[in-house]
Short mmCIF file of C-alpha atoms and ligand atoms in Angstrom, two decimals:
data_model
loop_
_atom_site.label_atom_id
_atom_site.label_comp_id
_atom_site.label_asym_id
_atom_site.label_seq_id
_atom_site.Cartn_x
_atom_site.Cartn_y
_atom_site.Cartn_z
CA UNK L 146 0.00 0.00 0.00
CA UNK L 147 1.12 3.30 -0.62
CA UNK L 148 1.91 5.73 2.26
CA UNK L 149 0.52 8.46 3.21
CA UNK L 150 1.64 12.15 3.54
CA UNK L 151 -0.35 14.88 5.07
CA UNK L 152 0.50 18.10 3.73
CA UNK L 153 -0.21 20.65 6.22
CA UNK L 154 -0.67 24.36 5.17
CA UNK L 155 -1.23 26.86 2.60
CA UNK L 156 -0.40 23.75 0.07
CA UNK L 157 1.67 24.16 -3.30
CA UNK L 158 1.04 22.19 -6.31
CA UNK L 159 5.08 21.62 -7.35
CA UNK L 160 5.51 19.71 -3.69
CA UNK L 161 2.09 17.82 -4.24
CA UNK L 162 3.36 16.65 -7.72
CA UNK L 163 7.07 15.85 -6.38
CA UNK L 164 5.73 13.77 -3.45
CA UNK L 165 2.78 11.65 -5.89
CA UNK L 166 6.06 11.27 -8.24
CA UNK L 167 7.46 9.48 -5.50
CA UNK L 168 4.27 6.90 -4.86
CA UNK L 169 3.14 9.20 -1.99
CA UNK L 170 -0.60 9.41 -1.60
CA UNK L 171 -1.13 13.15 -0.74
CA UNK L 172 -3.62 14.86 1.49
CA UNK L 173 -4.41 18.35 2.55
CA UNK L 174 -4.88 18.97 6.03
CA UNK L 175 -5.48 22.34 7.92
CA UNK L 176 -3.59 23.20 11.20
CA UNK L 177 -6.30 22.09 13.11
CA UNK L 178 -6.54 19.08 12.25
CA UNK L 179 -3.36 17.97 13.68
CA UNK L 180 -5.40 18.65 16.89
CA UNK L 181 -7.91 16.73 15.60
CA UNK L 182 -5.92 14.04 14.69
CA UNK L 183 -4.46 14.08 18.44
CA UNK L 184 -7.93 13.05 19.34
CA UNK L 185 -7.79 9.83 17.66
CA UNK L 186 -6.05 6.25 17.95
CA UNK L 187 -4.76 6.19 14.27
CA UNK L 188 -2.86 9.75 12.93
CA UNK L 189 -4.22 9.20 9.48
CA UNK L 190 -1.07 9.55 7.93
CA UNK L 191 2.45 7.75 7.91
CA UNK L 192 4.03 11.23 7.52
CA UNK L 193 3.24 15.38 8.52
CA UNK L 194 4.71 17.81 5.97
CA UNK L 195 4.04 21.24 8.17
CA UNK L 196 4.17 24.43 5.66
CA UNK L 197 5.55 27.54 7.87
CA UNK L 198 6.19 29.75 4.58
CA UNK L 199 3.96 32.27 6.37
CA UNK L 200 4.36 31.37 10.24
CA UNK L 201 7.58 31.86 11.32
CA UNK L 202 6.25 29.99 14.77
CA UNK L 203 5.61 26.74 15.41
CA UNK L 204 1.55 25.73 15.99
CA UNK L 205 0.98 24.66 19.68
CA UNK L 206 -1.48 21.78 17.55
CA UNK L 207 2.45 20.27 16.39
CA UNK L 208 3.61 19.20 20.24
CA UNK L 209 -0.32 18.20 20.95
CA UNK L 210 -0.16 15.68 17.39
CA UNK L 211 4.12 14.57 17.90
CA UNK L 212 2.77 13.21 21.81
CA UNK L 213 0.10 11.26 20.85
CA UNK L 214 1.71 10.41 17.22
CA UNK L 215 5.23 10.30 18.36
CA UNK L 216 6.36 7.36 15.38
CA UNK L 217 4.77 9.72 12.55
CA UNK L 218 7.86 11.70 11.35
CA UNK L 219 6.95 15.66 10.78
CA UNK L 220 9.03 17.48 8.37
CA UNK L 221 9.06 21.46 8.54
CA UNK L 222 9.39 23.78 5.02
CA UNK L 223 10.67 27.11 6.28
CA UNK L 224 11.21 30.13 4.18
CA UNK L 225 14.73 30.40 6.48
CA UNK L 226 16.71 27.94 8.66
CA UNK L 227 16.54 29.56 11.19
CA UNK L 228 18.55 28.22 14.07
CA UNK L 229 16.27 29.37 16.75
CA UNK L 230 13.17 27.70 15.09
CA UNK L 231 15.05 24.66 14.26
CA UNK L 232 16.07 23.54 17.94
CA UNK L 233 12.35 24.51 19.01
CA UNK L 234 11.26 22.03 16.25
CA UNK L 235 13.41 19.53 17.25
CA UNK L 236 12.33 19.24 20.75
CA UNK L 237 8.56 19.27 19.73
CA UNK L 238 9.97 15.89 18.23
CA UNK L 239 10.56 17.39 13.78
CA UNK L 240 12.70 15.15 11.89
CA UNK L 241 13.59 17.08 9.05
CA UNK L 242 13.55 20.95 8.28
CA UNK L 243 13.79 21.68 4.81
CA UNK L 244 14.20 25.20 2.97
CA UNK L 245 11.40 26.78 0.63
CA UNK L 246 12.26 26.40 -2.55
CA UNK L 247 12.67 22.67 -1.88
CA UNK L 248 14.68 21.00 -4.96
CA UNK L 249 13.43 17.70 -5.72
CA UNK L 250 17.04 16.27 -4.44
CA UNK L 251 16.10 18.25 -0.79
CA UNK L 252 13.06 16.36 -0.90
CA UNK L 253 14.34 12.85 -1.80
CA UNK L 254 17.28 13.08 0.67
CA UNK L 255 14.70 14.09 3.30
CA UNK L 256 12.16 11.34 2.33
CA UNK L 257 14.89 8.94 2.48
CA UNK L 258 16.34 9.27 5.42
CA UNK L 259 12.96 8.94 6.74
CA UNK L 260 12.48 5.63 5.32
CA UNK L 261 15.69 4.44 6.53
CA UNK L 262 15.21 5.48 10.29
CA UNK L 263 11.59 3.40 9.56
CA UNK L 264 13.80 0.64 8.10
CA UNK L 265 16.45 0.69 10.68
CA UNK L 266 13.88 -0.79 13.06
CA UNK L 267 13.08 0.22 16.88
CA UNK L 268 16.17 2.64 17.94
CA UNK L 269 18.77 1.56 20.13
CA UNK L 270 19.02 2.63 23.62
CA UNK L 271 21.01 5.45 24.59
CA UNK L 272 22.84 6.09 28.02
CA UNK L 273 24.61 9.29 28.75
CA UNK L 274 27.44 9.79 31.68
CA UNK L 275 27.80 13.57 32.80
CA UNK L 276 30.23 13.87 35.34
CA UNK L 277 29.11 16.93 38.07
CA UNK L 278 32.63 18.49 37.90
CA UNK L 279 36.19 17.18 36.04
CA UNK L 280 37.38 13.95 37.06
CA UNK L 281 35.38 12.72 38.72
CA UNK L 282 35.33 9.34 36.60
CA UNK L 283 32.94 9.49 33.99
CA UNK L 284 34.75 8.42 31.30
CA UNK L 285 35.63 5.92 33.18
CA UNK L 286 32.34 4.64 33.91
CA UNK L 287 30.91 5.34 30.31
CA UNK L 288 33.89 3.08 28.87
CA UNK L 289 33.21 0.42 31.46
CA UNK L 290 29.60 0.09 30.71
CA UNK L 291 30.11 0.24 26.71
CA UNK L 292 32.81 -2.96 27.13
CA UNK L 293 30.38 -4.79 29.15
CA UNK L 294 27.32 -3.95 26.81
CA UNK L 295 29.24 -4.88 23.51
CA UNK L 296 29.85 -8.66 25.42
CA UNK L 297 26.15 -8.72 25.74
CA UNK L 298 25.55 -7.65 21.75
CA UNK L 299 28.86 -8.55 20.33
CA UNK L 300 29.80 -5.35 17.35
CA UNK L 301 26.39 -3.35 18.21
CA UNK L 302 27.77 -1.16 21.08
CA UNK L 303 28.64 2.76 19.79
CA UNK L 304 30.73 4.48 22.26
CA UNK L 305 30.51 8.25 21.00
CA UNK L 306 32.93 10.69 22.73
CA UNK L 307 30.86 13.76 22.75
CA UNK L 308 33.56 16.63 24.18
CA UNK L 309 34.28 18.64 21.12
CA UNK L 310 37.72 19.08 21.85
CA UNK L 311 39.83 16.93 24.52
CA UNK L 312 38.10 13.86 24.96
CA UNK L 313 40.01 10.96 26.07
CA UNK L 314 37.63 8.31 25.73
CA UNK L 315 40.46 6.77 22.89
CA UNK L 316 43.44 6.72 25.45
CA UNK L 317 41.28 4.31 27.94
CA UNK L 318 40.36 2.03 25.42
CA UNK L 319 44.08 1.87 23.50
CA UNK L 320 42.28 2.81 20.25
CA UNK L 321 43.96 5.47 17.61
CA UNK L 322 41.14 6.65 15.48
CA UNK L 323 41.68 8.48 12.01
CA UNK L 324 38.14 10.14 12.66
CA UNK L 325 36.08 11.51 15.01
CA UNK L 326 32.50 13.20 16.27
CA UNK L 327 34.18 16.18 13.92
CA UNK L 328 33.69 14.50 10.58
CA UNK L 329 30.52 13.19 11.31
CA UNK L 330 28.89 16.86 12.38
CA UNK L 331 30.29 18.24 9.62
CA UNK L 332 28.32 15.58 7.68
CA UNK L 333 25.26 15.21 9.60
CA UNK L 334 23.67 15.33 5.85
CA UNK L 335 25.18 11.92 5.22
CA UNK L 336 25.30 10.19 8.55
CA UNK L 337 24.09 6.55 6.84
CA UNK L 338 24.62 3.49 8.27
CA UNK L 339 27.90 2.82 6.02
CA UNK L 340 29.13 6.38 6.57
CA UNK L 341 28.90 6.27 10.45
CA UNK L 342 30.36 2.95 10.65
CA UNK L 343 33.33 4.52 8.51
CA UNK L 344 33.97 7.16 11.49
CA UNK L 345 34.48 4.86 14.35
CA UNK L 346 37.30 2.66 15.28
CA UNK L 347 36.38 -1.11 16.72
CA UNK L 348 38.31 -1.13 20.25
CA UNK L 349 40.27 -4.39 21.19
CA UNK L 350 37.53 -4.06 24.67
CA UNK L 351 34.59 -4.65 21.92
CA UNK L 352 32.89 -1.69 21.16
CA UNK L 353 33.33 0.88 18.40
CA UNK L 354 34.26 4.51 19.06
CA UNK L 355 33.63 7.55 17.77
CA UNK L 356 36.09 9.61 18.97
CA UNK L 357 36.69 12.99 20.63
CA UNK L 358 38.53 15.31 17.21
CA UNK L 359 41.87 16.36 17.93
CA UNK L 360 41.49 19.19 15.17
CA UNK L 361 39.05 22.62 15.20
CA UNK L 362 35.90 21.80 13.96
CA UNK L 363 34.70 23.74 10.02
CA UNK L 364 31.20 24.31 10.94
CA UNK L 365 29.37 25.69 14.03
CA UNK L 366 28.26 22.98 16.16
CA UNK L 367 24.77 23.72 17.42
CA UNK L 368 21.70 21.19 19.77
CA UNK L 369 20.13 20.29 15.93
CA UNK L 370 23.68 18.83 14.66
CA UNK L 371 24.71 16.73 17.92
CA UNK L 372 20.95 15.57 17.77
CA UNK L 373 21.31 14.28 14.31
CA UNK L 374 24.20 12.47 15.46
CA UNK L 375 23.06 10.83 18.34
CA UNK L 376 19.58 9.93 16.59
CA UNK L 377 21.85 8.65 13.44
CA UNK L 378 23.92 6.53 16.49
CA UNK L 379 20.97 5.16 18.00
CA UNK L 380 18.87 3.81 14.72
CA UNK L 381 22.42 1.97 13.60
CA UNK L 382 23.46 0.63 17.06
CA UNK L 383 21.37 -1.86 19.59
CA UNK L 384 23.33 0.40 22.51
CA UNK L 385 25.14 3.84 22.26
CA UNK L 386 26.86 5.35 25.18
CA UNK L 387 27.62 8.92 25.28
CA UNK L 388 30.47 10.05 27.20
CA UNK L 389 29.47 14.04 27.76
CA UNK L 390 30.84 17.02 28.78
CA UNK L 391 28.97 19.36 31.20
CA UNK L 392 29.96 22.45 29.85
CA UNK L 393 28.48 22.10 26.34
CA UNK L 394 25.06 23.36 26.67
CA UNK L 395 24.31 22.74 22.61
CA UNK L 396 25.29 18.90 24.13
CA UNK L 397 22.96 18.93 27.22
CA UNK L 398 20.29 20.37 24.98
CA UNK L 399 20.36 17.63 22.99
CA UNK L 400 19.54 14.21 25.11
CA UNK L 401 15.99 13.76 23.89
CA UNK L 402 16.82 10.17 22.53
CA UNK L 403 18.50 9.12 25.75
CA UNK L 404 17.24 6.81 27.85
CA UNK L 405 18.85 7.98 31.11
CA UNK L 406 21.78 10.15 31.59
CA UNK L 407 24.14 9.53 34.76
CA UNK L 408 24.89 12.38 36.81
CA UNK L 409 28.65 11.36 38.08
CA UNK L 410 29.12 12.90 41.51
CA UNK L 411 32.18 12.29 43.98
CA UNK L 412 31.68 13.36 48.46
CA UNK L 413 33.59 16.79 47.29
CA UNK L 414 31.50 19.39 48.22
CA UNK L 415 31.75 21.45 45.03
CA UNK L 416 31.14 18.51 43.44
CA UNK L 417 27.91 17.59 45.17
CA UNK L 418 26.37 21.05 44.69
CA UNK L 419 27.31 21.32 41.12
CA UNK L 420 25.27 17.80 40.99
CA UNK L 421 22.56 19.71 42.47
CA UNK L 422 22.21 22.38 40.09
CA UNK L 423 23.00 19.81 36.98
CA UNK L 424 20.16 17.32 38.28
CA UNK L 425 17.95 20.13 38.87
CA UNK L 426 17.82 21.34 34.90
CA UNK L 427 18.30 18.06 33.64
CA UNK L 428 14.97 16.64 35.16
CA UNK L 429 13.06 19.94 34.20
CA UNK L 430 14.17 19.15 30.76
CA UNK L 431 14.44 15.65 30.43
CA UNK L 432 11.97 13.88 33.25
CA UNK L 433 13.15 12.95 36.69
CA UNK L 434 12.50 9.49 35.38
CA UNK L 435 15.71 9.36 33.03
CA UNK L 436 17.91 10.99 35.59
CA UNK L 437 20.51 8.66 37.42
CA UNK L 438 22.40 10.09 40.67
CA UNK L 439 25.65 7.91 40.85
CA UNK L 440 28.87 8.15 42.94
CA UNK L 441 32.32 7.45 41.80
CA UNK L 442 35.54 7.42 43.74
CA UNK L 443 33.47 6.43 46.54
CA UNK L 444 34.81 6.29 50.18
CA UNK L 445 32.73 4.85 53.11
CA UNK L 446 34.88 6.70 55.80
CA UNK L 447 34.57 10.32 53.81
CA UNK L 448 33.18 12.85 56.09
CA UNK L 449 30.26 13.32 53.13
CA UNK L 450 27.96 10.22 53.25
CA UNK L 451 25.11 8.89 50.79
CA UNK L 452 22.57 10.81 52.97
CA UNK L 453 23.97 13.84 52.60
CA UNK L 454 24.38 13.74 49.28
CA UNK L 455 21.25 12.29 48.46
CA UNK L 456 19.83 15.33 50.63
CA UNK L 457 21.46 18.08 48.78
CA UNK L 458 20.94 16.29 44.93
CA UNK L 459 16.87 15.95 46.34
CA UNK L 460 17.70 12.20 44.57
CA UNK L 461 18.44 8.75 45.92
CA UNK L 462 21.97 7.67 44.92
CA UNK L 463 21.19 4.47 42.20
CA UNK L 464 24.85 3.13 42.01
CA UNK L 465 28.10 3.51 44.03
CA UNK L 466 31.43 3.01 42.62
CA UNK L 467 34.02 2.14 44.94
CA UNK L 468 37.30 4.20 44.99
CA UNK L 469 40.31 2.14 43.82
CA UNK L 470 42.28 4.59 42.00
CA UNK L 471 45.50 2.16 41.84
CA UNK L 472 43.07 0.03 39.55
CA UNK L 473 41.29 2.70 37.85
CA UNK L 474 44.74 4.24 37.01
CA UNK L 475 46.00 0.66 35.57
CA UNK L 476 43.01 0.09 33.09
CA UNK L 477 43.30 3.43 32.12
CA UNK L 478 47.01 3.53 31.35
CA UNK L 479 47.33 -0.43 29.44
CA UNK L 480 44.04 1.00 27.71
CA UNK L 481 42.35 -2.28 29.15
CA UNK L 482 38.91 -1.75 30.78
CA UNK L 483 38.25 -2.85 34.23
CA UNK L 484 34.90 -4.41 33.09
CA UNK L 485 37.11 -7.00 30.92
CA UNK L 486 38.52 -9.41 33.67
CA UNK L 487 38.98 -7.91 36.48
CA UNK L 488 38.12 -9.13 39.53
CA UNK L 489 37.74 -5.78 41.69
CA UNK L 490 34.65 -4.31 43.51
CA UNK L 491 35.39 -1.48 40.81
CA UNK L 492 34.86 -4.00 38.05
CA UNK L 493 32.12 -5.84 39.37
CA UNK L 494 30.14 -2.47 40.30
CA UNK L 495 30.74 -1.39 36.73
CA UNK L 496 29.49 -4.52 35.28
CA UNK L 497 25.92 -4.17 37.23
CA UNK L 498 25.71 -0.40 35.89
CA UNK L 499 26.12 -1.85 32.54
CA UNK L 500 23.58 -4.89 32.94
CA UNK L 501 20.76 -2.92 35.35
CA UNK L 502 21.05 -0.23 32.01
CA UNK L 503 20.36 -3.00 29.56
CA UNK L 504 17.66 -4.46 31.83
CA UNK L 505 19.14 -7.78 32.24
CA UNK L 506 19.08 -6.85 35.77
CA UNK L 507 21.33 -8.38 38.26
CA UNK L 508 21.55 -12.36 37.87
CA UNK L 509 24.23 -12.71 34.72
CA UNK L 510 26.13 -9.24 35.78
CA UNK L 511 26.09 -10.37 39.89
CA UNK L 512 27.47 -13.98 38.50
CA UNK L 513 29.99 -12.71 36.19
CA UNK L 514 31.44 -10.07 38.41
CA UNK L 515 31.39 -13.06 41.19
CA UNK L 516 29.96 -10.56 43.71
CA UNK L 517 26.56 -11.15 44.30
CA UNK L 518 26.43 -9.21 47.73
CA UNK L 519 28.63 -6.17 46.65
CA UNK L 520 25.94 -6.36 43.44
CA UNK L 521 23.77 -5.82 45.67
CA UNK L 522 25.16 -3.25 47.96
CA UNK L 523 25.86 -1.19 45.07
CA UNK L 524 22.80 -1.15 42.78
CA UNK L 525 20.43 0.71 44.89
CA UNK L 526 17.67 0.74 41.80
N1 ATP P 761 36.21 4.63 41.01
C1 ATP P 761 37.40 5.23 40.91
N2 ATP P 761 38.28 5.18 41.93
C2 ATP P 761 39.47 5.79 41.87
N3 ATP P 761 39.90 6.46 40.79
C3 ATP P 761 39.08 6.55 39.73
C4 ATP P 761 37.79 5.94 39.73
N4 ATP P 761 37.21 6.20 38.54
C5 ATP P 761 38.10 6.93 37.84
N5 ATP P 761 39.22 7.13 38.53
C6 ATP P 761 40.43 7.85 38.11
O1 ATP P 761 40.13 9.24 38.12
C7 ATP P 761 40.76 9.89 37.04
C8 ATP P 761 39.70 10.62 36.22
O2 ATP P 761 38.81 9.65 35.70
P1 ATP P 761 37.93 9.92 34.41
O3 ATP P 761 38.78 10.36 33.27
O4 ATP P 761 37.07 8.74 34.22
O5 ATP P 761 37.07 11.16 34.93
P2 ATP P 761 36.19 12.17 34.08
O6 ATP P 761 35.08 12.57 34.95
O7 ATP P 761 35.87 11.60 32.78
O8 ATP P 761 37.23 13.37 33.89
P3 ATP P 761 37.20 14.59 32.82
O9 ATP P 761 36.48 15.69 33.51
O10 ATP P 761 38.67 14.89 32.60
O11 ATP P 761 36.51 14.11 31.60
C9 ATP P 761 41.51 8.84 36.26
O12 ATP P 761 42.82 8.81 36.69
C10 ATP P 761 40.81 7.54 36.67
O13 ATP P 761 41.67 6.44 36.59
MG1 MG P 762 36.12 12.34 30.86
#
């Protein structure tokens, strides 16, 4: 059967013709009946085309329609790309934002990619680790959790190291990549299965990288780019984890697709706070739901405990990571992750991170890490 487009808007008989030349069946709808369509089990159509020639806002009816429609892919057709617009559109859930004139290539590129995110199957999950303040060991737990997931789904893992310039997610897992997060935002036109895949580096640990660039990005990096990247990451992977830096806000605006994003704290005061005040905007944007409290480095005899951190965050701690920094430092410097063999409290905490986020929850992780009671000490969840 053929699908379906609705073509919200003034309507223009060159696009009607273009999409029919593609096998589309076309309909015209007016704004309200997106609102209308809300109301109602079935959208009506397997794709929105919204026309905002003559509305340089987006229709409150769009974010009604996306919530209860939230598989049927919307593109926009603006008469400007206007960055402003375009991240508001992309958190009332728009695929694609397309130019007026539209050339018939625009179109087909658009359409395409469409079909291939339909193709691709459900997306993969998406974890993101956000440490509170530097060093505090997020990289260390993102890499951890990325080994153990790729020994779960063997060559579907995606470790992406999100900093834009330093990242050091390739020194922990002894990989030298030729290509980085870099070429892919500069390409987020082309970010194909094949093309991706071409950007990261398979680690010796198991999963692939895309790694931090070690060169000045060409284009402006803004929320709508790193969201094309991490939506491109997640319909080509079965698990992508995002290593992320806190003080990229075009990064933090751009976690829609994540599942839950671990805020990395340590028992340093500055550190707790600034968990505070990270938690704080990332549940007003994101849901408390998808919002993990974790401690690294962690020290039963510190003079700050769980309680009080758990009382300044306003969130129960979900996973402690014991301090071993002899360990830590090891893995990191052979570029071997703890969550490979090691026998460690460290290790074995890691591994039940890794398995409680992939929802095999703690038999197979507690048995491999040969700690059931320190599994259970740890994972709080
Ligand atoms: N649980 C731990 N116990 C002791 N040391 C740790 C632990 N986790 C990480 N470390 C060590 O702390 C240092 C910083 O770790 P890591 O790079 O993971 O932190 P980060 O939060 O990613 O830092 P950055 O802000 O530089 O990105 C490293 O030397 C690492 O080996
Ligand atoms: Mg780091």
């Amino acid at each position: 059967m053929n699908q379906s487009i609705a073509l919200v808007g003034p309507g223009d008989r060159q696009i009607e013709q273009l999409l029919r030349s593609r096998g589309l069946s076309v309909s015209a709808w007016a704004e309200r009946d997106l609102t209308l369509r809300a109301q109602h089990a079935s959208p009506a159509a397997d794709i929105v085309m919204l026309d905002l020639r003559d509305q340089p806002r987006l229709p409150a009816s769009l974010e009604v329609f996306h919530r209860q429609h939230p598989s049927v892919p919307v593109l926009l057709l603006l008469s400007s790309l206007d960055p402003a617009l375009m991240l508001e559109a992309m958190r009332a859930g728009v695929r694609e934002c397309l130019q007026y004139p539209v050339s018939e290539e625009e179109l087909n590129a658009a359409l395409a990619r469409i079909a291939a995110s339909r193709d691709a199957g459900p997306a993969g999950e998406v974890f993101a680790f956000l440490g509170a303040k530097g060093g505090v060991g997020a990289t260390t737990a993102a890499v951890n959790v990325a080994t153990e997931l790729a020994h779960l789904r063997k060559g579907s893992v995606l470790l992406v190291d999100l900093h834009l310039a330093y990242g050091d997610a390739a020194i922990y897992l002894a990989a030298e990549p030729r290509f980085s997060i870099a070429d892919a935002l500069e390409n987020t036109h082309r970010l194909d299965a094949a093309f991706l895949r071409s950007l990261c580096v398979t680690t010796k640990a198991g999963p692939e990288l895309l790694a931090s660039p070690d060169r000045v990005l060409a284009v402006v990096v803004d929320a709508v780019r790193i969201r094309a990247l991490v939506d491109a990451a997640a319909r080509h992977y079965r698990y992508v984890v995002l290593d992320i830096c806190r003080t990229d806000p075009a990064v933090l605006d751009s976690l829609d697709p994540v599942k839950k994003i671990l805020v990395i704290a340590n028992q340093e005061l500055a550190t707790v706070r600034g968990a505070s005040r990270m938690a704080a905007t990332l549940n007003q944007r994101y849901g408390k739901d998808r919002v993990v409290l974790a401690v690294s480095r962690y020290d039963p005899k510190a003079g700050i405990g769980q309680e009080d951190i758990e009382r300044v965050v306003g969130a129960k701690i979900r996973h402690l990571l014991p301090s071993d920094y002899r360990v830590a430092l090891e893995a990191l410097n052979t570029g071997r992750p703890l969550a490979l063999n090691n026998q460690t409290r460290l290790a074995g905490a890691l591994r039940v991170l890794a398995h409680e986020l992939a929802e095999h929850t703690s038999d197979a992780a507690t048995q491999k890490s040969g700690r059931n009671i320190f599994g259970r000490l740890t994972s709080r969840s």
